[in-house]
Amino acid sequence: MSHDSFDEAEAVFEAAASPVRLRILRTLEANSSKYNELMRQIGLDQFKDAGRFAYHLRKLLQNGLVDIDPNTKKYRLTELGARIFDQYRSLGDYLSRKTKRMEVRKSDLTMVPFDRVEIENYLIKEASLRPDIAAQIATEVEERIFSVPVKYLTAPLIREFVNAVLIEKGHEEYRHKLTRLGLPVYDVTSIFETSGQVSENVKRQAGDSVLEQYVRLNAVPREVADAHLSGMIHLNHEADWCLKPEDVVHDASALVEGKKVPSGWGAAPIALEFSGGVEDALRLLGLGLEKAADEVGCGQTLDCFNFTVAKWAKGCEWSVLKKAINDFLFGAVTLEKPLAMTLDLGSPPIQELREHSERASSIAELIVSQLLSLSKHSLLGNLKLIVRMGGEGESAEESTLALAHTLSLEQGNVVFTNKAEGEGPAAYTWNCARISSKRDGDYAAEVSRSGIVGSVAVNLPRIARQTSGNERKLFENLDKALRLATKALEVKRDWIANDMAKGFLPVLSHRTPAESYFNHAKGVYLVELVGIDEVESSFLGESAEGSFPITKKILEHLLALLRHRTERSNIRLALSAGRHHAAAARMARVDGESFGRGKSPEEAGRAYSTHQLTRGSLPLDSRLPLEAEFQRKLNGGHVFVVGRDALENAGAEEALQLTRKAFEEFRIQSITYSVKKTMCLYCGSVMESGSARCGNCGSTTRFYMHTPE
């Protein structure tokens, strides 16, 4: 090398011999950039570091390592600059291999040498980064790793470096793709403590947490996830959002009547012939419900149950029928997921079942009687009766109605329903969502084998509180919440449709003669209103007890919006009262932490209202017309909850009179009686809650509390 060439080379290496200038070369190797953009990319402040940046860039320009594209006016790497940077990279690779300064501990506990190329491949595969940008990020990560005093690396530590560099370089959207689903050690420890270390509870909670993170990060739009996390809305059964419908209304006949049980019902595809007898039918039905429970997020409903059993029991001896029903009910109480059974008092909504009316009446009374017997030593919180009234011939069912009201006051697990004005019959799910048919429509085609596909709760007190009494702003915020809820429900619709098409839900997707058993296309998507009872005081700053002017405007506004969105989005939307205590409790807790709530600790920690829309302190005669008006607007379901104290300790006869009055005078659509019971886990006695000691065995510990929603 001549003396002149040596001097030129020395000047070139001197020009590159600066951390700032090396960062400029590395950045321009990936992309050409304009002046301000380049300054930001290498981490310098355009105001504080302007002179420093200009000096280093000028040095590179003067020595021919960087030039300006005359067309785009962007700075770019020259051929000389690219060669110099390649020399630096090769030198770094050589030193890394020579010194073996860093090793990586893999998940199988083996140690392997650190290799920057693995980071590049990871970024290209999992974050979909361009190869040139991936190489740039990997080089930066390598430099930072070698600058910290750690004995060895782990994959989580490397990911932390990668995420930090991605954010600094303005690639936040790619960092989002690399988010790992899982729980910190502290959170897992908390699950152990709160679950009592019951293994299945620990696994379920940990698994649900991972699935919930997946839904927020990868399934729903970012703005929906943010609204959920902030407590503005709540995706009910979030862990199941991409996996299962929420509630299913079964047609028991279609579920079990066929040549064989669907192969998805057992560990092995065993063909079980259906004989047609009631014992065989109820046994297969129990098996079907058990398997379907794995494919449902919340609960299941057996529609027209007493009439379906009557069809199967044609010609069956009463003693055989009684034992078969008793065995089925005992199994139903122990199902993993809640079950609702609809008993029709009067004509059922399905025409072909009406010929079995005489025996169906006796079966309804038998079912209620057997549940009353079970209630003496069991809490039936997992089993609910939906007693559908208002049909022809109901007047002959007084004895069954009296027994059902006795059971309701014993366990609080009976909902009495009435036909709504201007509509056809409706089915109710376990937690009181309503799926109605059209007036003079085909109930079997519109309702049977459908259900609640998904639901989103909306935080009304939050929305009202943030508007400071401004009605225009109130309705704007309601529109936004409804838009986000609809987006989330559309995602749910698409996932469930895909799951059904691919057979991921084997029981629900098995083929009947005409179509899949569960018809998700006619399912309902609910927008649930949490905190209706609190919205007046949140908006007005004071209680408007007895009139609810703002609440009525909100319901009318949302109902009109839902009808419009149903037409636009091809999704059957409906409005309901809140049905999920978990959503109401979380929203109240988040609002309490963010805004402060309540004057006393008890009030601050109380969940927002769900089923109960009007305060129990109001007289029943004042609540009835209000509840009737709310029910007409809440087309997705709302049950009128009557507390035990409101009856002034009256019995079943008085409760039946109140139900008649609610239905006939006020056109209430559904009513239930709420009670609180306690069961001693030592002797199994069921008693009124509030007792510190079991009246049967004297035990003072291990009580199980049950409060029906």
XYZ file of C-alpha atoms in Angstrom:
709
model
C 0.000 0.000 0.000
C 1.393 3.416 -0.982
C 1.815 6.135 1.568
C -1.022 8.147 0.032
C -3.366 5.127 0.066
C -2.484 4.463 3.674
C -3.345 8.038 4.598
C -6.702 7.758 2.804
C -7.510 4.489 4.565
C -6.551 5.984 7.927
C -8.885 8.920 7.288
C -11.746 6.562 6.379
C -11.295 4.429 9.494
C -11.011 7.558 11.617
C -14.290 8.800 10.120
C -16.024 5.571 11.154
C -14.357 5.365 14.576
C -17.198 6.835 16.627
C -20.230 5.145 18.250
C -22.530 7.836 16.847
C -21.131 7.516 13.322
C -21.324 3.709 13.507
C -25.014 3.987 14.468
C -25.550 6.230 11.431
C -23.873 3.663 9.156
C -25.900 0.795 10.657
C -29.170 2.715 10.233
C -28.447 3.683 6.626
C -27.466 0.114 5.794
C -31.084 -0.853 6.357
C -32.822 2.188 4.845
C -31.992 5.541 3.362
C -33.409 8.329 5.536
C -34.028 12.043 5.572
C -32.130 14.285 7.988
C -34.640 14.497 10.878
C -35.743 10.881 10.474
C -32.138 9.661 10.615
C -31.467 11.718 13.710
C -34.470 10.213 15.464
C -33.584 6.659 14.416
C -30.132 6.803 16.039
C -31.638 8.114 19.274
C -30.592 11.782 19.236
C -32.822 14.699 20.215
C -33.439 17.116 17.338
C -33.095 20.123 19.642
C -30.510 19.142 22.243
C -28.229 17.149 19.932
C -28.574 19.099 16.674
C -24.975 20.352 16.599
C -23.546 16.999 17.622
C -25.476 15.164 14.915
C -24.485 17.689 12.220
C -20.795 17.302 13.098
C -20.822 13.479 12.866
C -22.876 13.390 9.672
C -20.584 15.956 8.026
C -17.564 13.792 8.906
C -19.089 10.817 7.086
C -20.034 12.941 4.069
C -16.546 14.428 3.783
C -14.906 10.979 3.749
C -17.271 9.444 1.205
C -19.025 6.968 3.509
C -22.433 8.645 3.084
C -23.989 10.742 0.312
C -27.380 12.245 -0.600
C -29.750 10.771 -3.183
C -30.432 13.703 -5.571
C -33.987 12.508 -6.302
C -35.311 11.672 -2.839
C -33.019 13.992 -0.851
C -32.375 11.100 1.532
C -29.020 10.163 3.036
C -27.722 6.782 1.945
C -24.709 4.526 2.395
C -22.086 4.667 -0.341
C -20.283 1.564 -1.584
C -17.291 2.553 0.557
C -19.508 3.040 3.581
C -21.108 -0.379 3.077
C -17.685 -2.055 2.870
C -16.442 -0.316 6.017
C -19.558 -1.356 7.948
C -19.194 -4.975 6.729
C -15.642 -4.942 8.129
C -16.891 -3.817 11.526
C -19.608 -6.499 11.518
C -17.148 -9.257 10.538
C -14.764 -8.129 13.270
C -17.569 -8.271 15.826
C -18.560 -11.778 14.754
C -14.924 -12.930 14.976
C -14.440 -11.502 18.471
C -17.702 -13.022 19.643
C -16.710 -16.495 18.450
C -13.138 -16.153 19.680
C -13.922 -15.040 23.202
C -17.187 -17.021 23.590
C -18.316 -14.321 25.944
C -21.969 -15.306 26.003
C -24.024 -18.485 26.027
C -27.795 -19.015 26.014
C -29.603 -21.382 28.365
C -32.428 -23.098 26.495
C -35.710 -24.307 27.991
C -34.324 -27.864 28.160
C -31.466 -26.442 30.329
C -28.774 -27.051 27.680
C -26.304 -24.231 26.903
C -25.661 -23.051 23.327
C -23.475 -20.217 21.970
C -25.230 -16.909 21.342
C -25.882 -16.352 17.632
C -27.203 -13.050 16.311
C -28.604 -14.783 13.222
C -31.127 -16.604 15.429
C -32.551 -13.215 16.433
C -32.783 -12.182 12.782
C -34.669 -15.360 11.881
C -36.974 -14.933 14.895
C -37.850 -11.367 13.861
C -38.506 -12.363 10.261
C -40.655 -15.383 11.156
C -42.689 -14.189 14.142
C -42.796 -10.406 13.658
C -42.831 -10.391 9.833
C -39.978 -7.866 9.726
C -38.096 -7.207 6.499
C -34.727 -9.038 6.499
C -32.709 -5.810 6.355
C -34.532 -4.302 9.339
C -34.284 -7.617 11.211
C -30.514 -7.597 10.696
C -30.280 -4.033 11.970
C -32.309 -4.804 15.101
C -30.350 -8.006 15.763
C -27.023 -6.158 15.555
C -28.209 -3.512 18.011
C -29.431 -6.201 20.396
C -26.095 -8.004 20.163
C -24.173 -4.854 21.072
C -26.359 -4.210 24.087
C -26.163 -7.798 25.287
C -22.374 -7.768 25.193
C -22.332 -4.539 27.184
C -24.097 -5.951 30.268
C -22.408 -8.085 32.976
C -24.463 -11.297 32.910
C -23.077 -14.831 33.180
C -25.402 -16.348 30.610
C -28.495 -15.438 28.597
C -32.024 -16.836 28.543
C -34.658 -16.522 25.830
C -36.897 -14.230 27.974
C -33.937 -11.895 28.624
C -33.079 -11.719 24.922
C -36.746 -10.937 24.155
C -36.608 -8.032 26.603
C -33.648 -6.559 24.708
C -35.402 -7.126 21.379
C -38.617 -5.454 22.585
C -36.697 -2.442 23.926
C -34.853 -1.905 20.635
C -38.038 -2.309 18.585
C -39.795 0.374 20.627
C -36.830 2.758 20.439
C -36.682 2.341 16.668
C -40.369 3.102 16.233
C -41.442 -0.490 15.458
C -44.076 -0.807 18.184
C -46.505 -2.681 15.916
C -43.916 -5.444 15.441
C -43.210 -5.600 19.157
C -46.953 -6.159 19.648
C -46.758 -9.289 17.474
C -43.984 -10.712 19.652
C -45.919 -10.436 22.922
C -45.619 -13.654 24.899
C -48.736 -15.069 26.551
C -48.280 -16.177 30.128
C -48.291 -15.183 33.775
C -45.644 -13.615 36.005
C -44.476 -15.765 38.908
C -46.288 -13.492 41.375
C -49.623 -13.973 39.587
C -49.273 -17.771 39.565
C -48.480 -17.684 43.284
C -51.635 -15.622 43.857
C -53.699 -18.192 41.944
C -52.356 -20.941 44.212
C -53.358 -18.934 47.266
C -56.855 -17.935 46.094
C -57.764 -21.346 44.647
C -56.803 -23.256 47.768
C -54.262 -25.141 45.625
C -56.999 -27.295 44.066
C -55.135 -28.516 40.997
C -57.974 -28.187 38.477
C -58.775 -24.644 39.668
C -55.129 -23.627 39.329
C -54.869 -25.069 35.814
C -58.177 -23.551 34.721
C -57.364 -20.055 36.016
C -53.863 -20.104 34.546
C -55.151 -21.382 31.207
C -57.980 -18.838 31.131
C -55.508 -16.036 31.780
C -53.410 -17.026 28.761
C -56.489 -17.275 26.515
C -57.750 -13.882 27.736
C -54.403 -12.328 26.835
C -54.618 -13.922 23.379
C -58.087 -12.458 22.799
C -56.915 -8.943 23.708
C -53.646 -9.142 21.763
C -54.625 -11.069 18.653
C -58.396 -11.508 18.275
C -60.225 -8.237 18.929
C -59.218 -4.785 17.604
C -56.820 -2.804 19.773
C -59.428 -0.201 20.718
C -61.778 -2.959 21.926
C -59.038 -4.487 24.080
C -58.222 -1.062 25.554
C -61.899 -0.401 26.350
C -62.163 -3.796 28.059
C -59.034 -3.235 30.152
C -60.195 0.245 31.171
C -63.544 -1.104 32.396
C -65.649 0.778 29.825
C -66.873 -2.548 28.426
C -66.388 -6.174 29.499
C -66.146 -9.217 27.230
C -68.089 -11.860 29.154
C -66.400 -15.278 29.260
C -63.392 -13.713 27.569
C -61.277 -16.887 27.700
C -63.904 -18.641 25.538
C -64.284 -15.773 23.050
C -62.628 -17.651 20.199
C -63.692 -21.130 21.307
C -67.338 -21.522 22.371
C -70.784 -19.966 22.244
C -72.002 -18.643 25.583
C -75.394 -20.388 25.999
C -77.151 -23.055 23.948
C -80.890 -23.769 23.771
C -81.164 -27.501 23.123
C -83.813 -29.407 21.234
C -83.541 -32.648 23.219
C -85.251 -34.657 20.479
C -82.777 -33.572 17.818
C -79.883 -34.077 20.230
C -80.514 -37.766 20.929
C -82.911 -39.147 18.345
C -80.989 -40.718 15.505
C -79.287 -43.907 14.412
C -76.253 -43.349 16.603
C -74.728 -40.970 19.088
C -72.320 -38.528 17.369
C -68.717 -39.696 17.588
C -67.704 -36.567 19.481
C -69.677 -37.707 22.525
C -67.118 -40.172 23.782
C -63.422 -40.870 23.919
C -63.985 -43.446 21.165
C -66.556 -43.283 18.324
C -68.973 -45.885 19.700
C -72.297 -46.224 17.885
C -75.112 -46.284 20.454
C -78.530 -47.153 19.077
C -81.481 -45.089 20.354
C -84.279 -47.478 21.294
C -86.973 -44.826 21.661
C -87.726 -45.539 25.329
C -87.648 -42.828 27.998
C -84.890 -44.525 30.028
C -82.606 -44.760 27.013
C -83.476 -41.232 25.873
C -82.735 -39.605 29.251
C -79.510 -41.582 29.606
C -78.310 -40.424 26.191
C -79.504 -36.894 26.933
C -77.432 -36.816 30.119
C -74.390 -37.990 28.164
C -75.005 -35.391 25.467
C -75.309 -32.558 28.016
C -72.135 -33.667 29.752
C -70.177 -33.586 26.489
C -71.820 -30.387 25.233
C -70.840 -28.655 28.495
C -67.241 -28.654 27.231
C -68.366 -26.676 24.175
C -70.418 -24.013 25.990
C -69.022 -21.028 27.859
C -71.845 -20.493 30.348
C -74.929 -22.730 30.431
C -77.365 -24.966 28.586
C -81.160 -24.936 28.287
C -83.481 -27.868 27.627
C -86.488 -26.374 25.869
C -90.031 -27.814 26.130
C -88.563 -30.428 28.460
C -91.711 -31.889 29.994
C -93.351 -32.290 26.563
C -90.243 -33.916 25.075
C -90.101 -36.415 27.956
C -93.831 -37.061 27.503
C -93.205 -37.994 23.864
C -90.493 -40.457 24.913
C -92.621 -41.828 27.777
C -95.580 -42.824 25.650
C -96.776 -46.175 26.983
C -94.180 -46.196 29.776
C -95.133 -47.315 33.282
C -95.246 -44.505 35.843
C -92.737 -46.165 38.191
C -90.194 -46.560 35.371
C -90.732 -42.967 34.273
C -90.364 -41.683 37.833
C -87.037 -43.479 38.336
C -85.684 -42.362 34.947
C -86.479 -38.711 35.683
C -85.050 -38.957 39.200
C -81.782 -40.398 37.861
C -81.589 -37.703 35.202
C -82.196 -34.868 37.690
C -79.548 -36.194 40.048
C -77.033 -36.201 37.181
C -78.146 -32.741 36.048
C -77.460 -31.235 39.471
C -73.842 -32.426 39.248
C -73.137 -31.184 35.692
C -70.054 -29.010 35.329
C -71.991 -26.232 33.553
C -75.372 -24.833 34.697
C -78.533 -26.264 33.185
C -81.987 -24.720 32.725
C -85.061 -26.841 32.018
C -88.144 -25.232 30.498
C -91.483 -26.604 31.681
C -94.464 -25.565 29.571
C -97.692 -25.150 31.512
C -100.208 -25.144 28.711
C -99.507 -25.647 25.014
C -95.833 -25.738 24.013
C -94.591 -23.459 21.219
C -93.639 -26.459 19.039
C -96.708 -27.787 17.229
C -95.695 -31.447 16.969
C -95.407 -31.802 20.758
C -98.940 -30.662 21.590
C -100.485 -34.105 21.268
C -98.638 -35.097 24.480
C -100.267 -32.414 26.659
C -101.984 -34.742 29.133
C -98.873 -36.642 30.192
C -96.649 -33.543 29.948
C -98.730 -31.928 32.695
C -98.110 -34.848 35.060
C -94.404 -34.918 34.176
C -94.032 -31.211 34.968
C -95.512 -31.767 38.421
C -93.290 -34.827 38.933
C -90.129 -32.876 38.040
C -90.946 -30.038 40.444
C -91.816 -32.505 43.223
C -88.553 -34.389 42.803
C -86.549 -31.163 42.824
C -88.305 -30.172 46.038
C -87.166 -33.441 47.576
C -83.603 -32.854 46.372
C -83.655 -29.322 47.784
C -83.832 -30.605 51.369
C -80.227 -31.805 51.209
C -78.818 -30.067 48.141
C -78.256 -26.585 46.816
C -79.652 -26.491 43.297
C -77.758 -23.403 42.169
C -76.497 -25.215 39.074
C -80.017 -26.164 37.993
C -82.794 -23.727 37.105
C -86.421 -24.205 36.128
C -87.945 -21.912 33.527
C -91.719 -22.181 34.005
C -93.332 -20.885 30.812
C -96.826 -19.603 31.480
C -99.367 -17.865 29.284
C -100.170 -20.818 27.026
C -103.563 -22.401 26.407
C -104.659 -24.815 29.117
C -102.471 -23.291 31.826
C -105.386 -22.889 34.258
C -105.340 -26.636 34.874
C -101.793 -26.422 36.238
C -102.505 -24.724 39.581
C -100.994 -27.529 41.648
C -97.767 -27.487 39.614
C -97.574 -23.699 39.875
C -98.021 -23.860 43.633
C -95.220 -26.446 43.934
C -92.965 -24.379 41.649
C -93.442 -21.297 43.829
C -92.652 -23.369 46.911
C -89.423 -24.507 45.236
C -88.652 -20.918 44.221
C -88.934 -19.713 47.815
C -86.824 -22.660 48.981
C -83.973 -22.350 46.463
C -84.466 -19.226 44.353
C -83.861 -21.239 41.178
C -87.208 -20.868 39.376
C -88.015 -18.208 36.767
C -91.631 -17.726 35.717
C -92.073 -16.328 32.201
C -94.970 -14.807 30.315
C -95.602 -14.189 26.635
C -94.576 -10.667 25.554
C -97.020 -8.408 23.781
C -96.514 -8.272 20.019
C -94.098 -11.215 19.964
C -94.188 -14.962 19.747
C -93.025 -17.349 22.491
C -89.520 -16.906 23.901
C -86.865 -19.204 25.315
C -84.823 -18.194 28.368
C -81.288 -19.282 29.132
C -79.867 -20.279 32.509
C -78.985 -16.702 33.450
C -82.152 -15.219 31.997
C -81.209 -14.052 28.522
C -84.241 -14.017 26.246
C -84.459 -15.385 22.684
C -87.815 -14.498 21.182
C -89.647 -15.633 18.090
C -91.701 -13.439 15.811
C -95.425 -13.105 16.248
C -97.073 -15.897 14.245
C -93.574 -17.096 13.374
C -92.052 -20.582 13.422
C -90.627 -21.029 16.926
C -88.728 -24.210 16.064
C -87.025 -22.561 13.093
C -86.264 -19.272 14.876
C -85.320 -20.342 18.408
C -84.649 -24.080 18.785
C -80.977 -25.102 18.626
C -79.849 -21.474 18.819
C -78.558 -19.597 21.843
C -76.562 -16.638 23.072
C -73.384 -16.702 20.989
C -71.673 -13.935 22.953
C -72.278 -10.899 25.149
C -70.521 -7.659 26.034
C -71.309 -5.662 29.178
C -71.350 -1.846 29.042
C -70.442 0.279 32.081
C -73.350 2.754 32.290
C -72.265 4.497 35.545
C -68.822 5.214 34.026
C -70.365 6.668 30.862
C -72.845 8.762 32.851
C -70.208 10.007 35.309
C -67.873 11.185 32.537
C -70.536 13.339 30.849
C -71.184 15.662 33.826
C -74.900 15.999 33.101
C -74.458 16.736 29.363
C -77.021 14.630 27.472
C -75.403 15.127 24.068
C -72.077 13.861 25.387
C -73.867 11.011 27.157
C -75.340 9.716 23.917
C -72.050 10.178 22.059
C -70.290 8.014 24.644
C -73.078 5.436 24.473
C -72.671 5.309 20.693
C -68.932 4.713 21.079
C -69.436 1.946 23.653
C -72.025 0.254 21.447
C -69.736 0.480 18.412
C -66.915 -1.204 20.330
C -69.249 -3.869 21.718
C -70.530 -4.630 18.215
C -66.959 -4.950 16.878
C -66.137 -7.445 19.617
C -69.297 -9.456 18.919
C -68.559 -9.547 15.183
C -65.161 -11.066 15.999
C -66.923 -13.653 18.181
C -69.341 -14.466 15.346
C -66.517 -15.080 12.886
C -64.528 -17.283 15.271
C -67.528 -19.457 16.203
C -68.510 -19.810 12.540
C -64.971 -20.991 11.792
C -64.962 -23.396 14.767
C -68.260 -24.897 13.621
C -67.135 -25.219 10.004
C -63.945 -27.036 10.981
C -65.673 -29.363 13.444
C -63.825 -28.019 16.494
C -67.120 -28.267 18.442
C -68.008 -31.912 17.680
C -71.287 -32.107 19.602
C -72.654 -28.745 18.463
C -71.484 -29.135 14.868
C -72.648 -32.719 14.286
C -75.013 -33.002 11.344
C -78.745 -33.390 11.674
C -80.592 -34.363 8.474
C -80.769 -30.750 7.259
C -77.941 -28.808 8.945
C -75.527 -28.652 11.873
C -77.184 -29.272 15.226
C -76.345 -25.812 16.672
C -77.444 -23.058 14.310
C -75.116 -20.198 15.236
C -76.475 -18.073 12.387
C -79.761 -17.526 14.239
C -78.043 -17.025 17.604
C -78.334 -13.784 19.574
C -75.512 -11.390 20.514
C -76.206 -9.408 23.665
C -75.195 -5.945 24.764
C -75.665 -6.001 28.539
C -76.222 -2.848 30.574
C -74.444 -2.898 33.923
C -75.337 -0.390 36.654
C -78.787 0.718 35.478
C -79.778 1.315 39.109
C -76.771 3.637 39.607
C -76.891 5.562 36.330
C -79.333 8.258 37.497
C -77.183 9.374 40.432
C -73.997 9.100 38.317
C -75.459 11.378 35.642
C -77.557 13.797 37.699
C -75.455 13.733 40.849
C -78.576 12.784 42.793
C -81.118 9.986 42.952
C -84.220 10.126 40.795
C -85.814 7.194 42.558
C -89.193 6.275 41.197
C -88.942 7.990 37.793
C -85.671 6.971 36.039
C -85.890 9.636 33.282
C -82.286 9.225 32.059
C -82.456 5.436 32.152
C -85.526 5.424 29.922
C -83.845 7.725 27.393
C -80.733 5.533 27.401
C -82.740 2.376 26.732
C -84.718 3.961 23.889
C -81.549 5.360 22.321
C -79.628 2.086 22.534
C -82.542 0.007 21.298
C -82.822 2.170 18.176
C -79.061 1.933 17.608
C -79.083 -1.843 18.003
C -81.840 -2.258 15.445
C -79.844 -0.163 12.996
C -76.609 -2.092 13.630
C -78.436 -5.428 13.317
C -79.486 -4.468 9.800
C -75.997 -3.232 8.855
C -73.817 -5.941 10.393
C -75.938 -9.038 9.668
C -75.766 -9.992 13.322
C -78.767 -10.441 15.628
C -78.126 -7.904 18.399
C -80.295 -7.508 21.474
C -80.267 -5.389 24.622
C -80.379 -6.931 28.089
C -79.832 -6.099 31.706
C -76.484 -7.141 33.117
C -76.356 -10.900 33.764
C -72.762 -11.434 34.876
C -71.738 -10.513 38.399
C -68.045 -10.798 37.461
C -68.411 -7.947 34.947
C -70.316 -5.742 37.397
C -67.789 -6.369 40.190
C -64.762 -5.644 37.978
C -66.278 -2.459 36.566
C -67.125 -1.179 40.043
C -63.632 -2.010 41.299
C -61.909 -0.273 38.375
C -64.136 2.803 38.732
C -63.468 2.909 42.468
C -59.714 2.872 41.872
C -59.867 5.440 39.076
C -62.576 7.868 40.184
C -63.448 7.026 43.776
C -66.847 5.628 44.534
C -69.020 5.573 47.629
C -68.874 7.266 50.977
C -68.350 4.084 52.980
C -66.042 1.090 52.433
C -69.100 -1.131 51.945
C -70.519 1.101 49.220
C -67.122 1.575 47.553
C -66.571 -2.193 47.323
C -70.075 -3.122 46.162
C -70.586 -4.392 42.625
C -72.783 -2.461 40.212
C -76.347 -3.695 39.797
C -77.096 -6.423 37.262
C -80.501 -8.141 37.325
C -82.069 -5.773 39.850
C -82.864 -2.551 38.017
C -85.138 -0.889 40.569
C -84.161 -0.645 44.207
C -85.691 -3.140 46.569
C -86.530 -0.263 48.893
C -89.267 0.847 46.483
C -92.725 -0.624 47.197
C -93.654 -3.526 44.931
C -96.592 -1.587 43.471
C -94.123 1.132 42.386
C -91.576 -1.310 41.008
C -94.009 -3.356 38.915
C -94.867 -0.740 36.257
C -91.223 0.370 36.025
C -89.973 -3.199 35.626
C -92.637 -3.886 32.996
C -91.493 -0.832 31.014
C -87.838 -1.833 31.295
C -88.615 -5.380 30.158
C -90.375 -4.146 27.027
C -87.242 -2.183 26.066
C -84.729 -4.884 27.072
C -85.513 -7.277 24.231
C -82.597 -9.521 25.137
C -83.920 -10.285 28.583
C -84.394 -8.910 32.075
C -85.983 -10.779 34.954
C -87.886 -8.971 37.722
C -86.140 -10.051 40.947
C -88.311 -10.058 44.071
C -86.394 -10.403 47.321
C -87.693 -12.646 50.083
C -88.090 -9.647 52.379
C -90.406 -7.914 49.872
C -92.942 -10.699 50.432
C -92.838 -10.043 54.182
C -92.205 -13.746 54.794
C -95.355 -14.743 52.902
C -95.657 -18.265 51.526
C -95.960 -19.891 48.122
C -99.640 -18.997 47.727
C -98.919 -15.273 48.118
C -95.976 -15.539 45.743
C -98.214 -17.198 43.149
C -100.739 -14.382 43.545
C -97.971 -11.828 42.979
C -96.831 -13.661 39.842
C -100.404 -13.674 38.500
C -100.760 -9.977 39.265
C -97.435 -9.130 37.590
C -98.381 -11.060 34.442
C -102.038 -10.130 34.102
C -102.122 -6.510 35.288
C -98.667 -5.239 34.330
C -97.653 -7.616 31.506
C -94.366 -8.448 33.245
C -92.438 -10.906 31.038
C -90.427 -12.762 33.692
C -90.186 -12.865 37.476
C -88.122 -14.770 40.054
C -87.818 -14.887 43.832
C -84.342 -14.436 45.276
C -83.289 -16.284 48.424
C -79.979 -16.977 50.162
C -79.255 -20.450 51.421
C -76.418 -22.135 53.279
C -75.449 -25.784 53.245
C -73.404 -27.467 55.951
C -70.698 -29.545 54.303
C -70.544 -31.894 57.286
C -74.149 -33.115 57.454
C -75.606 -31.686 54.221
C -78.412 -29.724 55.877
C -79.760 -26.759 53.887
C -80.848 -23.727 55.883
C -81.375 -19.982 55.675
C -78.154 -17.997 55.329
C -76.874 -15.863 58.172
C -76.700 -18.709 60.645
C -73.263 -19.115 62.235
C -73.987 -22.661 63.395
C -75.653 -25.636 61.706
C -78.974 -26.317 63.381
C -78.668 -30.052 62.691
C -75.097 -31.017 63.649
C -73.855 -27.868 65.382
C -70.911 -27.362 62.994
C -69.493 -23.835 62.833
C -67.138 -24.290 59.872
C -67.117 -25.431 56.246
C -70.314 -23.734 55.119
C -71.110 -23.309 51.463
C -72.945 -20.088 50.618
C -75.196 -19.859 47.585
C -76.891 -16.752 46.237
C -78.769 -17.315 42.972
C -78.352 -14.512 40.453
